PDB file of C-alpha atoms in Angstrom:
ATOM      1  CA  MET A  23      20.055  25.323  44.847  1.00 78.00           C
ATOM      2  CA  ASN A  24      20.478  25.468  41.042  1.00 85.00           C
ATOM      3  CA  VAL A  25      22.844  28.167  39.794  1.00 88.00           C
ATOM      4  CA  THR A  26      21.820  29.876  36.651  1.00 90.00           C
ATOM      5  CA  LEU A  27      23.821  31.960  34.088  1.00 92.00           C
ATOM      6  CA  SER A  28      22.228  35.239  35.385  1.00 92.00           C
ATOM      7  CA  MET A  29      23.479  34.476  38.858  1.00 93.00           C
ATOM      8  CA  TYR A  30      27.077  34.148  37.500  1.00 94.00           C
ATOM      9  CA  LEU A  31      26.697  37.378  35.685  1.00 94.00           C
ATOM     10  CA  ILE A  32      25.444  39.172  38.757  1.00 93.00           C
ATOM     11  CA  VAL A  33      27.956  37.780  41.191  1.00 94.00           C
ATOM     12  CA  CYS A  34      31.325  37.392  39.409  1.00 94.00           C
ATOM     13  CA  PRO A  35      31.898  40.974  38.167  1.00 94.00           C
ATOM     14  CA  LEU A  36      30.702  42.474  41.439  1.00 92.00           C
ATOM     15  CA  VAL A  37      32.925  40.082  43.488  1.00 92.00           C
ATOM     16  CA  PHE A  38      35.895  41.138  41.249  1.00 93.00           C
ATOM     17  CA  LEU A  39      35.046  44.828  41.939  1.00 89.00           C
ATOM     18  CA  ALA A  40      34.624  44.020  45.636  1.00 86.00           C
ATOM     19  CA  ALA A  41      37.928  42.443  45.890  1.00 87.00           C
ATOM     20  CA  VAL A  42      39.715  45.392  44.034  1.00 86.00           C
ATOM     21  CA  VAL A  43      38.084  47.798  46.469  1.00 81.00           C
ATOM     22  CA  ASP A  44      38.758  45.745  49.559  1.00 78.00           C
ATOM     23  CA  ALA A  45      42.432  45.383  48.668  1.00 78.00           C
ATOM     24  CA  ILE A  46      42.734  49.114  48.467  1.00 76.00           C
ATOM     25  CA  GLY A  47      40.909  50.450  51.569  1.00 67.00           C
ATOM     26  CA  GLY A  48      38.451  47.720  52.825  1.00 69.00           C
ATOM     27  CA  GLY A  49      34.681  47.803  52.351  1.00 71.00           C
ATOM     28  CA  GLY A  50      34.553  45.329  49.603  1.00 79.00           C
ATOM     29  CA  GLY A  51      31.884  43.336  51.332  1.00 79.00           C
ATOM     30  CA  LEU A  52      29.538  46.203  50.848  1.00 77.00           C
ATOM     31  CA  ILE A  53      29.529  45.128  47.208  1.00 84.00           C
ATOM     32  CA  SER A  54      30.032  41.363  47.423  1.00 87.00           C
ATOM     33  CA  LEU A  55      27.432  40.346  50.057  1.00 85.00           C
ATOM     34  CA  PRO A  56      24.638  42.364  48.580  1.00 83.00           C
ATOM     35  CA  ALA A  57      25.588  40.758  45.207  1.00 90.00           C
ATOM     36  CA  TYR A  58      24.818  37.306  46.503  1.00 92.00           C
ATOM     37  CA  TYR A  59      21.489  38.681  47.817  1.00 86.00           C
ATOM     38  CA  LEU A  60      20.672  39.974  44.480  1.00 88.00           C
ATOM     39  CA  ALA A  61      21.462  36.519  42.934  1.00 91.00           C
ATOM     40  CA  GLY A  62      18.709  35.103  45.233  1.00 89.00           C
ATOM     41  CA  LEU A  63      20.727  33.532  48.021  1.00 91.00           C
ATOM     42  CA  SER A  64      19.244  33.259  51.451  1.00 85.00           C
ATOM     43  CA  PRO A  65      21.108  35.437  54.205  1.00 81.00           C
ATOM     44  CA  THR A  66      23.237  32.647  55.749  1.00 83.00           C
ATOM     45  CA  LEU A  67      24.030  31.015  52.319  1.00 90.00           C
ATOM     46  CA  ALA A  68      25.004  34.375  51.006  1.00 90.00           C
ATOM     47  CA  ALA A  69      27.241  34.895  54.021  1.00 87.00           C
ATOM     48  CA  GLY A  70      28.979  31.524  53.734  1.00 89.00           C
ATOM     49  CA  THR A  71      29.305  31.673  49.951  1.00 93.00           C
ATOM     50  CA  ASN A  72      30.697  35.202  50.198  1.00 90.00           C
ATOM     51  CA  LYS A  73      33.244  34.195  52.893  1.00 89.00           C
ATOM     52  CA  MET A  74      34.706  31.641  50.536  1.00 90.00           C
ATOM     53  CA  SER A  75      35.396  34.029  47.752  1.00 85.00           C
ATOM     54  CA  ALA A  76      36.468  36.799  50.139  1.00 85.00           C
ATOM     55  CA  CYS A  77      39.115  34.476  51.636  1.00 87.00           C
ATOM     56  CA  CYS A  78      41.010  34.208  48.433  1.00 84.00           C
ATOM     57  CA  GLY A  79      40.661  37.889  47.516  1.00 83.00           C
ATOM     58  CA  SER A  80      42.168  39.005  50.939  1.00 85.00           C
ATOM     59  CA  LEU A  81      44.910  36.169  50.669  1.00 87.00           C
ATOM     60  CA  SER A  82      45.820  37.434  47.189  1.00 84.00           C
ATOM     61  CA  ALA A  83      46.056  40.964  48.492  1.00 83.00           C
ATOM     62  CA  THR A  84      47.976  39.920  51.504  1.00 88.00           C
ATOM     63  CA  LEU A  85      50.750  38.248  49.345  1.00 89.00           C
ATOM     64  CA  LYS A  86      50.940  41.444  47.164  1.00 83.00           C
ATOM     65  CA  TYR A  87      51.359  43.727  50.156  1.00 87.00           C
ATOM     66  CA  MET A  88      53.947  41.385  51.610  1.00 89.00           C
ATOM     67  CA  LYS A  89      55.976  41.515  48.458  1.00 87.00           C
ATOM     68  CA  SER A  90      55.902  45.267  48.600  1.00 83.00           C
ATOM     69  CA  GLY A  91      56.938  45.351  52.365  1.00 86.00           C
ATOM     70  CA  LYS A  92      53.639  46.930  53.505  1.00 84.00           C
ATOM     71  CA  VAL A  93      52.761  44.480  56.263  1.00 90.00           C
ATOM     72  CA  LEU A  94      53.833  45.046  59.944  1.00 89.00           C
ATOM     73  CA  TRP A  95      53.705  41.587  61.458  1.00 91.00           C
ATOM     74  CA  LYS A  96      53.654  42.172  65.134  1.00 92.00           C
ATOM     75  CA  PRO A  97      50.478  44.145  65.244  1.00 92.00           C
ATOM     76  CA  ALA A  98      48.993  41.841  62.527  1.00 93.00           C
ATOM     77  CA  LEU A  99      49.773  38.602  64.417  1.00 95.00           C
ATOM     78  CA  CYS A 100      48.337  40.003  67.650  1.00 94.00           C
ATOM     79  CA  ALA A 101      45.142  41.056  65.866  1.00 95.00           C
ATOM     80  CA  ILE A 102      44.909  37.567  64.147  1.00 96.00           C
ATOM     81  CA  LEU A 103      44.942  36.013  67.694  1.00 95.00           C
ATOM     82  CA  GLY A 104      41.849  37.948  68.570  1.00 95.00           C
ATOM     83  CA  ALA A 105      40.111  37.725  65.103  1.00 94.00           C
ATOM     84  CA  LEU A 106      40.141  33.958  64.840  1.00 94.00           C
ATOM     85  CA  PRO A 107      37.882  33.166  67.840  1.00 95.00           C
ATOM     86  CA  GLY A 108      36.027  36.390  67.332  1.00 94.00           C
ATOM     87  CA  ALA A 109      34.920  35.598  63.629  1.00 92.00           C
ATOM     88  CA  TYR A 110      33.940  32.054  64.520  1.00 93.00           C
ATOM     89  CA  LEU A 111      31.733  33.210  67.295  1.00 94.00           C
ATOM     90  CA  GLY A 112      30.180  35.870  65.052  1.00 90.00           C
ATOM     91  CA  ALA A 113      29.230  33.306  62.402  1.00 87.00           C
ATOM     92  CA  GLU A 114      27.710  31.001  65.056  1.00 89.00           C
ATOM     93  CA  VAL A 115      25.535  33.970  66.345  1.00 88.00           C
ATOM     94  CA  LEU A 116      24.434  34.769  62.849  1.00 83.00           C
ATOM     95  CA  LYS A 117      23.064  31.222  62.277  1.00 79.00           C
ATOM     96  CA  LEU A 118      20.943  31.514  65.341  1.00 83.00           C
ATOM     97  CA  LEU A 119      18.817  34.393  63.740  1.00 78.00           C
ATOM     98  CA  ASN A 120      15.873  33.790  61.419  1.00 75.00           C
ATOM     99  CA  GLU A 121      16.238  34.974  57.879  1.00 68.00           C
ATOM    100  CA  GLN A 122      13.687  37.855  58.072  1.00 71.00           C
ATOM    101  CA  THR A 123      15.703  39.405  61.027  1.00 74.00           C
ATOM    102  CA  VAL A 124      18.913  39.174  58.970  1.00 68.00           C
ATOM    103  CA  ARG A 125      17.412  40.853  55.938  1.00 66.00           C
ATOM    104  CA  VAL A 126      16.263  43.772  58.077  1.00 72.00           C
ATOM    105  CA  LEU A 127      19.688  44.080  59.638  1.00 71.00           C
ATOM    106  CA  MET A 128      21.188  43.855  56.263  1.00 67.00           C
ATOM    107  CA  THR A 129      18.968  46.808  54.903  1.00 67.00           C
ATOM    108  CA  VAL A 130      19.998  49.018  57.815  1.00 72.00           C
ATOM    109  CA  LEU A 131      23.706  47.964  58.167  1.00 69.00           C
ATOM    110  CA  VAL A 132      24.784  48.213  54.506  1.00 66.00           C
ATOM    111  CA  PRO A 133      23.945  51.995  54.142  1.00 69.00           C
ATOM    112  CA  LEU A 134      25.304  52.645  57.555  1.00 71.00           C
ATOM    113  CA  VAL A 135      28.621  51.034  56.997  1.00 66.00           C
ATOM    114  CA  ALA A 136      28.831  52.596  53.526  1.00 64.00           C
ATOM    115  CA  LEU A 137      28.477  55.973  55.109  1.00 67.00           C
ATOM    116  CA  ILE A 138      31.353  55.137  57.536  1.00 64.00           C
ATOM    117  CA  VAL A 139      33.510  54.104  54.712  1.00 59.00           C
ATOM    118  CA  ALA A 140      32.786  57.193  52.780  1.00 60.00           C
ATOM    119  CA  PHE A 141      33.365  59.781  55.501  1.00 62.00           C
ATOM    120  CA  ARG A 142      36.151  58.066  57.348  1.00 57.00           C
ATOM    121  CA  GLY A 143      38.977  60.490  58.562  1.00 52.00           C
ATOM    122  CA  SER A 144      41.711  61.215  56.169  1.00 51.00           C
ATOM    123  CA  ARG A 145      44.025  62.914  58.583  1.00 54.00           C
ATOM    124  CA  GLN A 146      47.307  60.991  58.926  1.00 55.00           C
ATOM    125  CA  PRO A 147      48.525  60.682  62.646  1.00 58.00           C
ATOM    126  CA  GLU A 148      52.191  60.763  63.763  1.00 62.00           C
ATOM    127  CA  PRO A 149      54.081  57.490  63.575  1.00 64.00           C
ATOM    128  CA  ARG A 150      54.790  56.045  66.988  1.00 68.00           C
ATOM    129  CA  PRO A 151      56.469  53.049  68.521  1.00 74.00           C
ATOM    130  CA  VAL A 152      54.563  49.686  68.781  1.00 77.00           C
ATOM    131  CA  THR A 153      54.581  49.030  72.560  1.00 84.00           C
ATOM    132  CA  ALA A 154      53.261  45.924  74.609  1.00 88.00           C
ATOM    133  CA  ARG A 155      50.081  47.997  75.340  1.00 88.00           C
ATOM    134  CA  THR A 156      49.587  48.591  71.604  1.00 88.00           C
ATOM    135  CA  LEU A 157      49.941  44.903  70.890  1.00 91.00           C
ATOM    136  CA  TRP A 158      47.249  44.010  73.535  1.00 93.00           C
ATOM    137  CA  LEU A 159      45.002  46.573  72.010  1.00 91.00           C
ATOM    138  CA  CYS A 160      45.486  45.084  68.551  1.00 93.00           C
ATOM    139  CA  ALA A 161      44.506  41.780  70.025  1.00 94.00           C
ATOM    140  CA  GLY A 162      41.361  43.129  71.541  1.00 94.00           C
ATOM    141  CA  THR A 163      40.576  45.201  68.400  1.00 92.00           C
ATOM    142  CA  GLY A 164      40.906  41.911  66.420  1.00 93.00           C
ATOM    143  CA  LEU A 165      38.484  40.097  68.652  1.00 95.00           C
ATOM    144  CA  VAL A 166      35.767  42.747  68.309  1.00 92.00           C
ATOM    145  CA  ILE A 167      36.215  43.423  64.592  1.00 92.00           C
ATOM    146  CA  GLY A 168      36.517  39.600  63.938  1.00 92.00           C
ATOM    147  CA  PHE A 169      33.193  39.022  65.730  1.00 93.00           C
ATOM    148  CA  TYR A 170      31.623  41.715  63.473  1.00 88.00           C
ATOM    149  CA  ASP A 171      33.251  40.046  60.377  1.00 87.00           C
ATOM    150  CA  GLY A 172      31.791  36.746  61.266  1.00 87.00           C
ATOM    151  CA  PHE A 173      28.337  38.098  61.953  1.00 84.00           C
ATOM    152  CA  PHE A 174      27.938  40.668  59.120  1.00 79.00           C
ATOM    153  CA  GLY A 175      31.336  41.437  57.423  1.00 76.00           C
ATOM    154  CA  PRO A 176      31.074  44.561  55.090  1.00 73.00           C
ATOM    155  CA  GLY A 177      33.591  47.201  56.046  1.00 74.00           C
ATOM    156  CA  THR A 178      35.833  44.877  58.083  1.00 82.00           C
ATOM    157  CA  GLY A 179      38.893  45.812  56.076  1.00 79.00           C
ATOM    158  CA  THR A 180      38.117  49.534  56.480  1.00 77.00           C
ATOM    159  CA  PHE A 181      37.624  49.156  60.249  1.00 82.00           C
ATOM    160  CA  LEU A 182      41.001  47.262  60.570  1.00 87.00           C
ATOM    161  CA  THR A 183      42.746  49.903  58.404  1.00 82.00           C
ATOM    162  CA  LEU A 184      41.488  52.740  60.663  1.00 80.00           C
ATOM    163  CA  ALA A 185      42.396  50.706  63.838  1.00 84.00           C
ATOM    164  CA  PHE A 186      46.004  50.282  62.795  1.00 87.00           C
ATOM    165  CA  THR A 187      46.062  53.950  61.755  1.00 83.00           C
ATOM    166  CA  TRP A 188      44.887  55.079  65.084  1.00 82.00           C
ATOM    167  CA  LEU A 189      46.669  52.559  67.332  1.00 82.00           C
ATOM    168  CA  CYS A 190      50.155  52.407  65.658  1.00 81.00           C
ATOM    169  CA  GLY A 191      50.269  55.687  63.590  1.00 79.00           C
ATOM    170  CA  MET A 192      50.555  53.726  60.344  1.00 80.00           C
ATOM    171  CA  GLU A 193      50.417  55.513  56.950  1.00 75.00           C
ATOM    172  CA  GLY A 194      47.502  54.583  54.817  1.00 72.00           C
ATOM    173  CA  VAL A 195      48.928  51.912  52.512  1.00 78.00           C
ATOM    174  CA  THR A 196      50.861  50.247  55.439  1.00 84.00           C
ATOM    175  CA  ALA A 197      47.696  50.129  57.533  1.00 84.00           C
ATOM    176  CA  SER A 198      45.702  48.678  54.704  1.00 83.00           C
ATOM    177  CA  GLY A 199      48.501  46.132  54.044  1.00 87.00           C
ATOM    178  CA  THR A 200      48.660  45.079  57.684  1.00 91.00           C
ATOM    179  CA  SER A 201      44.870  44.659  57.853  1.00 90.00           C
ATOM    180  CA  LYS A 202      44.835  42.065  55.088  1.00 90.00           C
ATOM    181  CA  PRO A 203      46.323  39.016  56.884  1.00 93.00           C
ATOM    182  CA  VAL A 204      43.923  39.778  59.770  1.00 94.00           C
ATOM    183  CA  ASN A 205      41.075  39.999  57.502  1.00 90.00           C
ATOM    184  CA  THR A 206      42.062  36.714  55.865  1.00 92.00           C
ATOM    185  CA  ALA A 207      42.204  34.942  59.155  1.00 93.00           C
ATOM    186  CA  SER A 208      38.738  36.203  60.223  1.00 92.00           C
ATOM    187  CA  ASN A 209      37.403  35.054  56.818  1.00 90.00           C
ATOM    188  CA  LEU A 210      38.876  31.608  57.364  1.00 92.00           C
ATOM    189  CA  ALA A 211      37.519  31.278  60.846  1.00 92.00           C
ATOM    190  CA  SER A 212      33.927  32.318  60.019  1.00 90.00           C
ATOM    191  CA  LEU A 213      34.108  30.249  56.732  1.00 90.00           C
ATOM    192  CA  ALA A 214      34.860  27.168  58.790  1.00 91.00           C
ATOM    193  CA  SER A 215      31.629  27.709  60.741  1.00 88.00           C
ATOM    194  CA  PHE A 216      29.719  28.094  57.562  1.00 89.00           C
ATOM    195  CA  ILE A 217      31.147  24.929  55.954  1.00 92.00           C
ATOM    196  CA  LEU A 218      30.572  22.838  59.040  1.00 90.00           C
ATOM    197  CA  ASN A 219      26.911  23.819  58.648  1.00 86.00           C
ATOM    198  CA  GLY A 220      26.532  23.369  54.956  1.00 90.00           C
ATOM    199  CA  LYS A 221      26.033  27.158  54.288  1.00 88.00           C
ATOM    200  CA  VAL A 222      28.255  27.463  51.170  1.00 92.00           C
ATOM    201  CA  LEU A 223      27.003  27.225  47.625  1.00 93.00           C
ATOM    202  CA  TYR A 224      30.196  25.731  46.013  1.00 93.00           C
ATOM    203  CA  SER A 225      28.869  25.904  42.480  1.00 93.00           C
ATOM    204  CA  LEU A 226      28.795  29.645  42.676  1.00 94.00           C
ATOM    205  CA  ALA A 227      31.571  30.224  45.187  1.00 92.00           C
ATOM    206  CA  LEU A 228      34.333  28.495  43.145  1.00 92.00           C
ATOM    207  CA  PRO A 229      33.950  30.704  40.019  1.00 93.00           C
ATOM    208  CA  ALA A 230      33.615  33.798  42.301  1.00 93.00           C
ATOM    209  CA  LEU A 231      36.728  32.723  44.089  1.00 91.00           C
ATOM    210  CA  ALA A 232      38.681  33.033  40.951  1.00 92.00           C
ATOM    211  CA  PHE A 233      37.299  36.553  40.233  1.00 93.00           C
ATOM    212  CA  SER A 234      38.016  37.516  43.833  1.00 89.00           C
ATOM    213  CA  THR A 235      41.636  36.328  43.675  1.00 90.00           C
ATOM    214  CA  LEU A 236      42.214  38.332  40.481  1.00 91.00           C
ATOM    215  CA  GLY A 237      40.505  41.381  42.047  1.00 89.00           C
ATOM    216  CA  GLY A 238      42.651  41.274  45.194  1.00 85.00           C
ATOM    217  CA  TRP A 239      45.833  41.291  43.147  1.00 87.00           C
ATOM    218  CA  VAL A 240      44.728  44.071  40.942  1.00 87.00           C
ATOM    219  CA  GLY A 241      43.437  46.226  43.998  1.00 83.00           C
ATOM    220  CA  SER A 242      46.605  45.852  46.006  1.00 81.00           C
ATOM    221  CA  ARG A 243      48.653  46.751  42.983  1.00 82.00           C
ATOM    222  CA  LEU A 244      46.572  49.803  42.493  1.00 79.00           C
ATOM    223  CA  ALA A 245      46.863  50.692  46.194  1.00 72.00           C
ATOM    224  CA  VAL A 246      50.671  50.513  46.162  1.00 70.00           C
ATOM    225  CA  ARG A 247      50.850  52.644  43.102  1.00 74.00           C
ATOM    226  CA  ARG A 248      47.978  55.221  43.293  1.00 66.00           C
ATOM    227  CA  GLY A 249      45.995  55.017  46.485  1.00 58.00           C
ATOM    228  CA  ALA A 250      42.293  54.677  47.234  1.00 52.00           C
ATOM    229  CA  LYS A 251      40.487  57.791  46.424  1.00 59.00           C
ATOM    230  CA  PHE A 252      39.312  56.992  43.015  1.00 58.00           C
ATOM    231  CA  ILE A 253      38.411  53.490  43.769  1.00 53.00           C
ATOM    232  CA  ARG A 254      36.360  54.596  46.788  1.00 57.00           C
ATOM    233  CA  TYR A 255      34.264  56.822  44.540  1.00 62.00           C
ATOM    234  CA  VAL A 256      33.526  53.822  42.261  1.00 57.00           C
ATOM    235  CA  MET A 257      32.610  51.669  45.324  1.00 55.00           C
ATOM    236  CA  LEU A 258      30.187  54.298  46.595  1.00 61.00           C
ATOM    237  CA  GLY A 259      28.549  54.566  43.110  1.00 63.00           C
ATOM    238  CA  VAL A 260      28.082  50.828  42.987  1.00 58.00           C
ATOM    239  CA  MET A 261      26.847  50.750  46.471  1.00 60.00           C
ATOM    240  CA  GLY A 262      24.330  53.409  45.774  1.00 65.00           C
ATOM    241  CA  LEU A 263      22.793  51.283  42.977  1.00 60.00           C
ATOM    242  CA  ILE A 264      22.729  48.248  45.239  1.00 60.00           C
ATOM    243  CA  ILE A 265      21.090  49.981  48.235  1.00 65.00           C
ATOM    244  CA  VAL A 266      18.466  51.290  45.746  1.00 68.00           C
ATOM    245  CA  LYS A 267      17.781  47.732  44.601  1.00 61.00           C
ATOM    246  CA  LEU A 268      17.724  46.310  48.116  1.00 61.00           C
ATOM    247  CA  ALA A 269      15.370  48.991  49.279  1.00 67.00           C
ATOM    248  CA  TYR A 270      12.989  48.437  46.279  1.00 65.00           C
ATOM    249  CA  GLU A 271      12.880  44.718  46.988  1.00 60.00           C
ATOM    250  CA  TRP A 272      12.220  45.426  50.719  1.00 61.00           C
ATOM    251  CA  PHE A 273       9.388  47.906  50.326  1.00 66.00           C
ATOM    252  CA  ALA A 274       7.874  45.898  47.343  1.00 58.00           C
TER     253      ALA A 274
END
């Protein structure tokens, strides 16, 4: 597939914004995956190419959160153990579906996940000790959310952040930071599946990777300093425009 200048102009800025948003509170895939659709990629090629750029964005955010001491490693490592096989299986299932089915799912799931991100609870639970039972729950949660990430993806960071908040009583920034290495692991596992099947457009993925890395660093820096409220509003505004575009193309 030939990559044009207009494809770069669509994907790279939106991937940067997606990485900023994802580093703060998750949900960046709600912006980046539709961006690849808008650029004209098929569903599986869009998913694989998106995973490559998302890996670097989440890794960049992980390093920044680690430096700020906002990653709790016991829950994160247990969730990673579940996310690795879950994400790989999710990507394998995605490749079994025909493109028209995936496009229908995309049109339904993107607005649905956007609503979940928009109206997620803001109440902070009481901190509580991390027990063996909690760690097993983290592993099971990683498996389920990892499968979702490999199959679809958008909102994974948000779901992980919510899970760590509910399971471990983490405050918002620590929950977001702890979700990042898990999200990186699930991205890598699903990316391996897509690479093995030739579902990555490298000529577009590599420039997007650079923008995603920068966005992940900027977003994690903003999260540590200011929090996610303003960026979430930006994300919802962009998502509104993308959903309108997708709906127009579907009904047209």
